[in-house]
């Protein structure tokens, strides 16, 4: 089967949606590993409950980003991972992982990129006063939310929205969008040519 690793730092609601979709057979992929930089993350608890192997690490135990990523790379290779799926993994990725997984690493971000990259995207959208925001799934390159875009879903922003309310409505869409996009990968329907995304 097609094997994915999910990276998560937080609550893991996207991870849970992927787990549910794998369980129902719709994902067409096996979640073979959860990687987390936060031992206390709810995502880790969800993985253990679902019997998914977990690799957790504490960044402060390493002298650099590259040092812990080399260790992650070893885990990914051992688990024969086909696709890395970042789901609320709140760290930049270096060439240690970007290069070996070029065209095989994706992220989800709670805005319509290229608007509002980085932290607190929903807060940035409310602050700016946009009428539409949403969720974006994109390939990962070395930048902050800058890689080629695969799919997007729009969410309306109301006049009285708070960042938290908007974030929750965006996450509802993320939970639908991300499993669908992963299923496209598992079916061999996505290719990256340079910075062009081809969908079949
Ligand atoms: C998601 O909304 C995801 O788009 C966002 O973190 C949240 C994680 O939620 N990611 C980023 O902001 C990355 N720049 P989850 O842990 O419940 O899946």
Tab-separated table of C-alpha atoms and ligand atoms in Angstrom:
chain	number	residue	atom	x	y	z
A	1	UNK	CA	0.000	0.000	0.000
A	2	UNK	CA	0.861	3.672	-0.353
A	3	UNK	CA	2.463	4.773	2.908
A	4	UNK	CA	2.234	8.228	4.449
A	5	UNK	CA	3.836	9.896	7.462
A	6	UNK	CA	1.942	12.714	9.168
A	7	UNK	CA	3.841	15.449	11.037
A	8	UNK	CA	1.833	17.294	13.731
A	9	UNK	CA	2.610	19.609	16.657
A	10	UNK	CA	-0.871	20.288	17.977
A	11	UNK	CA	-4.383	19.006	18.397
A	12	UNK	CA	-4.237	16.894	15.289
A	13	UNK	CA	-7.770	17.412	14.006
A	14	UNK	CA	-6.411	17.061	10.469
A	15	UNK	CA	-4.514	13.947	11.515
A	16	UNK	CA	-7.757	12.527	12.921
A	17	UNK	CA	-9.578	13.227	9.647
A	18	UNK	CA	-6.809	11.371	7.803
A	19	UNK	CA	-7.024	8.449	10.253
A	20	UNK	CA	-10.805	8.226	9.810
A	21	UNK	CA	-10.483	8.374	6.068
A	22	UNK	CA	-7.792	5.658	6.075
A	23	UNK	CA	-9.988	3.482	8.255
A	24	UNK	CA	-12.979	3.803	5.931
A	25	UNK	CA	-10.794	2.931	2.943
A	26	UNK	CA	-11.405	6.255	1.179
A	27	UNK	CA	-7.835	7.500	1.653
A	28	UNK	CA	-6.327	4.635	-0.308
A	29	UNK	CA	-3.242	4.946	1.883
A	30	UNK	CA	-1.841	3.640	5.123
A	31	UNK	CA	-0.777	6.059	7.866
A	32	UNK	CA	2.496	4.376	8.729
A	33	UNK	CA	4.038	6.974	11.081
A	34	UNK	CA	3.228	10.065	13.140
A	35	UNK	CA	6.128	12.460	13.731
A	36	UNK	CA	5.802	15.098	16.443
A	37	UNK	CA	8.048	17.676	18.101
A	38	UNK	CA	5.652	17.816	21.084
A	39	UNK	CA	5.419	14.743	23.334
A	40	UNK	CA	2.273	16.210	24.955
A	41	UNK	CA	0.455	16.916	21.691
A	42	UNK	CA	-3.085	15.587	21.378
A	43	UNK	CA	-2.017	14.259	17.973
A	44	UNK	CA	0.377	11.839	19.725
A	45	UNK	CA	-2.464	10.587	21.904
A	46	UNK	CA	-4.641	10.082	18.808
A	47	UNK	CA	-1.880	8.073	17.101
A	48	UNK	CA	-1.391	5.821	20.111
A	49	UNK	CA	-5.148	5.246	20.339
A	50	UNK	CA	-5.198	4.254	16.662
A	51	UNK	CA	-2.118	2.033	16.893
A	52	UNK	CA	-0.042	4.228	14.573
A	53	UNK	CA	3.739	4.140	15.240
A	54	UNK	CA	4.971	7.430	16.708
A	55	UNK	CA	8.331	9.184	16.512
A	56	UNK	CA	8.508	12.054	19.010
A	57	UNK	CA	11.541	14.211	19.607
A	58	UNK	CA	12.408	17.300	21.658
A	59	UNK	CA	14.108	19.891	19.439
A	60	UNK	CA	16.071	21.233	22.402
A	61	UNK	CA	17.934	17.920	22.646
A	62	UNK	CA	19.562	18.613	19.267
A	63	UNK	CA	22.140	21.171	18.268
A	64	UNK	CA	20.358	22.157	15.065
A	65	UNK	CA	17.253	21.695	12.927
A	66	UNK	CA	19.348	19.610	10.536
A	67	UNK	CA	20.409	17.290	13.367
A	68	UNK	CA	16.879	16.237	14.323
A	69	UNK	CA	15.778	16.126	10.695
A	70	UNK	CA	18.545	13.605	9.940
A	71	UNK	CA	17.062	11.413	12.614
A	72	UNK	CA	13.546	11.869	11.196
A	73	UNK	CA	14.894	11.001	7.744
A	74	UNK	CA	16.171	7.689	9.094
A	75	UNK	CA	12.732	6.901	10.527
A	76	UNK	CA	11.010	7.800	7.257
A	77	UNK	CA	13.351	5.630	5.218
A	78	UNK	CA	12.970	2.706	7.581
A	79	UNK	CA	9.173	3.012	7.384
A	80	UNK	CA	9.360	3.248	3.551
A	81	UNK	CA	7.301	6.433	3.476
A	82	UNK	CA	5.972	7.556	0.081
A	83	UNK	CA	4.500	10.918	1.127
A	84	UNK	CA	5.081	13.328	4.019
A	85	UNK	CA	1.895	15.095	5.122
A	86	UNK	CA	2.428	18.128	7.368
A	87	UNK	CA	-0.670	18.760	9.484
A	88	UNK	CA	-0.124	21.597	11.930
A	89	UNK	CA	3.613	20.930	12.153
A	90	UNK	CA	4.806	24.341	13.305
A	91	UNK	CA	8.471	24.182	12.224
A	92	UNK	CA	10.343	25.121	9.089
A	93	UNK	CA	11.742	22.183	7.133
A	94	UNK	CA	15.329	22.207	5.837
A	95	UNK	CA	16.966	20.639	2.792
A	96	UNK	CA	17.721	17.538	4.873
A	97	UNK	CA	14.060	16.553	4.292
A	98	UNK	CA	13.027	18.849	1.406
A	99	UNK	CA	15.546	17.359	-1.041
A	100	UNK	CA	14.940	13.622	-0.551
A	101	UNK	CA	11.169	14.233	-0.527
A	102	UNK	CA	10.965	16.768	-3.370
A	103	UNK	CA	7.483	16.430	-4.879
A	104	UNK	CA	6.535	14.075	-2.037
A	105	UNK	CA	5.919	16.458	0.874
A	106	UNK	CA	2.752	18.531	1.335
A	107	UNK	CA	1.382	21.000	3.870
A	108	UNK	CA	-1.993	22.476	4.733
A	109	UNK	CA	-2.293	26.115	5.685
A	110	UNK	CA	-5.352	28.028	6.983
A	111	UNK	CA	-5.496	30.817	4.372
A	112	UNK	CA	-5.748	31.263	0.636
A	113	UNK	CA	-2.024	31.424	-0.082
A	114	UNK	CA	-0.067	33.467	-1.026
A	115	UNK	CA	-2.068	35.648	1.396
A	116	UNK	CA	-1.246	35.343	5.082
A	117	UNK	CA	1.612	32.849	5.343
A	118	UNK	CA	3.152	32.017	8.716
A	119	UNK	CA	1.588	31.987	12.142
A	120	UNK	CA	-2.018	32.913	13.005
A	121	UNK	CA	-3.246	33.040	9.425
A	122	UNK	CA	-6.900	33.378	10.514
A	123	UNK	CA	-6.006	36.279	12.821
A	124	UNK	CA	-4.119	37.947	9.979
A	125	UNK	CA	-7.163	37.559	7.688
A	126	UNK	CA	-9.562	39.073	10.258
A	127	UNK	CA	-7.115	41.894	10.976
A	128	UNK	CA	-6.781	42.670	7.273
A	129	UNK	CA	-10.558	42.663	6.766
A	130	UNK	CA	-10.683	40.247	3.814
A	131	UNK	CA	-14.112	38.838	2.874
A	132	UNK	CA	-12.784	35.455	1.795
A	133	UNK	CA	-10.151	33.237	3.294
A	134	UNK	CA	-9.833	29.462	3.313
A	135	UNK	CA	-7.419	26.568	3.253
A	136	UNK	CA	-4.549	25.716	0.925
A	137	UNK	CA	-2.734	22.434	0.332
A	138	UNK	CA	0.678	22.955	-1.231
A	139	UNK	CA	4.009	21.267	-1.846
A	140	UNK	CA	6.694	22.107	0.690
A	141	UNK	CA	9.818	23.937	-0.357
A	142	UNK	CA	12.392	25.591	1.888
A	143	UNK	CA	10.247	28.710	2.461
A	144	UNK	CA	7.418	29.530	4.837
A	145	UNK	CA	4.202	28.362	3.100
A	146	UNK	CA	5.663	29.198	-0.321
A	147	UNK	CA	5.551	25.939	-2.310
A	148	UNK	CA	3.446	25.189	-5.415
A	149	UNK	CA	-0.317	25.092	-4.728
A	150	UNK	CA	-2.261	21.846	-5.211
A	151	UNK	CA	-5.788	22.686	-3.980
A	152	UNK	CA	-7.721	25.394	-2.161
A	153	UNK	CA	-11.121	25.829	-0.505
A	154	UNK	CA	-12.676	29.215	0.198
A	155	UNK	CA	-14.401	30.194	3.446
A	156	UNK	CA	-16.370	33.431	3.866
A	157	UNK	CA	-15.269	35.857	6.550
A	158	UNK	CA	-18.164	37.609	8.288
A	159	UNK	CA	-18.058	41.191	9.589
A	160	UNK	CA	-18.095	40.065	13.224
A	161	UNK	CA	-15.742	37.085	12.886
A	162	UNK	CA	-13.096	36.485	15.501
A	163	UNK	CA	-9.842	34.763	14.617
A	164	UNK	CA	-10.910	31.694	16.572
A	165	UNK	CA	-14.331	31.410	14.886
A	166	UNK	CA	-12.783	31.779	11.450
A	167	UNK	CA	-10.026	29.270	12.263
A	168	UNK	CA	-12.651	26.699	13.326
A	169	UNK	CA	-14.667	27.139	10.092
A	170	UNK	CA	-11.474	26.858	8.039
A	171	UNK	CA	-10.543	23.677	9.909
A	172	UNK	CA	-13.917	22.129	9.005
A	173	UNK	CA	-12.961	22.607	5.361
A	174	UNK	CA	-9.418	21.352	5.975
A	175	UNK	CA	-10.778	18.094	7.343
A	176	UNK	CA	-12.640	17.546	4.053
A	177	UNK	CA	-9.913	18.810	1.738
A	178	UNK	CA	-6.783	17.152	3.117
A	179	UNK	CA	-7.922	13.503	2.955
A	180	UNK	CA	-9.190	14.122	-0.574
A	181	UNK	CA	-5.834	15.517	-1.722
A	182	UNK	CA	-3.916	12.672	-0.065
A	183	UNK	CA	-6.170	10.192	-1.888
A	184	UNK	CA	-5.164	11.851	-5.190
A	185	UNK	CA	-1.499	11.198	-4.346
A	186	UNK	CA	-2.190	7.597	-3.384
A	187	UNK	CA	-3.902	7.132	-6.758
A	188	UNK	CA	-0.925	8.667	-8.594
A	189	UNK	CA	-2.979	11.643	-9.767
A	190	UNK	CA	-0.588	14.461	-8.729
A	191	UNK	CA	2.792	15.304	-10.219
A	192	UNK	CA	5.204	18.169	-9.738
A	193	UNK	CA	7.172	19.362	-12.784
A	194	UNK	CA	9.477	22.164	-11.745
A	195	UNK	CA	7.022	24.454	-9.967
A	196	UNK	CA	4.035	23.306	-12.013
A	197	UNK	CA	1.465	21.072	-10.383
A	198	UNK	CA	-0.180	18.546	-12.719
A	199	UNK	CA	-3.470	16.936	-11.701
A	200	UNK	CA	-4.802	13.908	-13.567
B	1	LIG	C1	-4.443	23.751	10.920
B	1	LIG	O1	-5.432	24.740	10.773
B	1	LIG	C2	-3.326	23.963	9.918
B	1	LIG	O2	-3.776	24.503	8.707
B	1	LIG	C3	-2.479	24.960	10.648
B	1	LIG	O3	-2.462	24.514	11.968
B	1	LIG	C4	-3.727	23.916	12.262
B	1	LIG	C5	-3.482	22.590	12.945
B	1	LIG	O4	-4.682	22.042	13.418
B	1	LIG	N1	-1.148	25.006	10.088
B	1	LIG	C6	-0.425	26.124	9.996
B	1	LIG	O5	-0.789	27.198	10.427
B	1	LIG	C7	0.906	25.949	9.301
B	1	LIG	N2	1.492	27.230	8.966
B	1	LIG	P1	-4.769	20.511	13.802
B	1	LIG	O6	-3.576	20.203	14.716
B	1	LIG	O7	-6.064	20.401	14.565
B	1	LIG	O8	-4.746	19.706	12.547
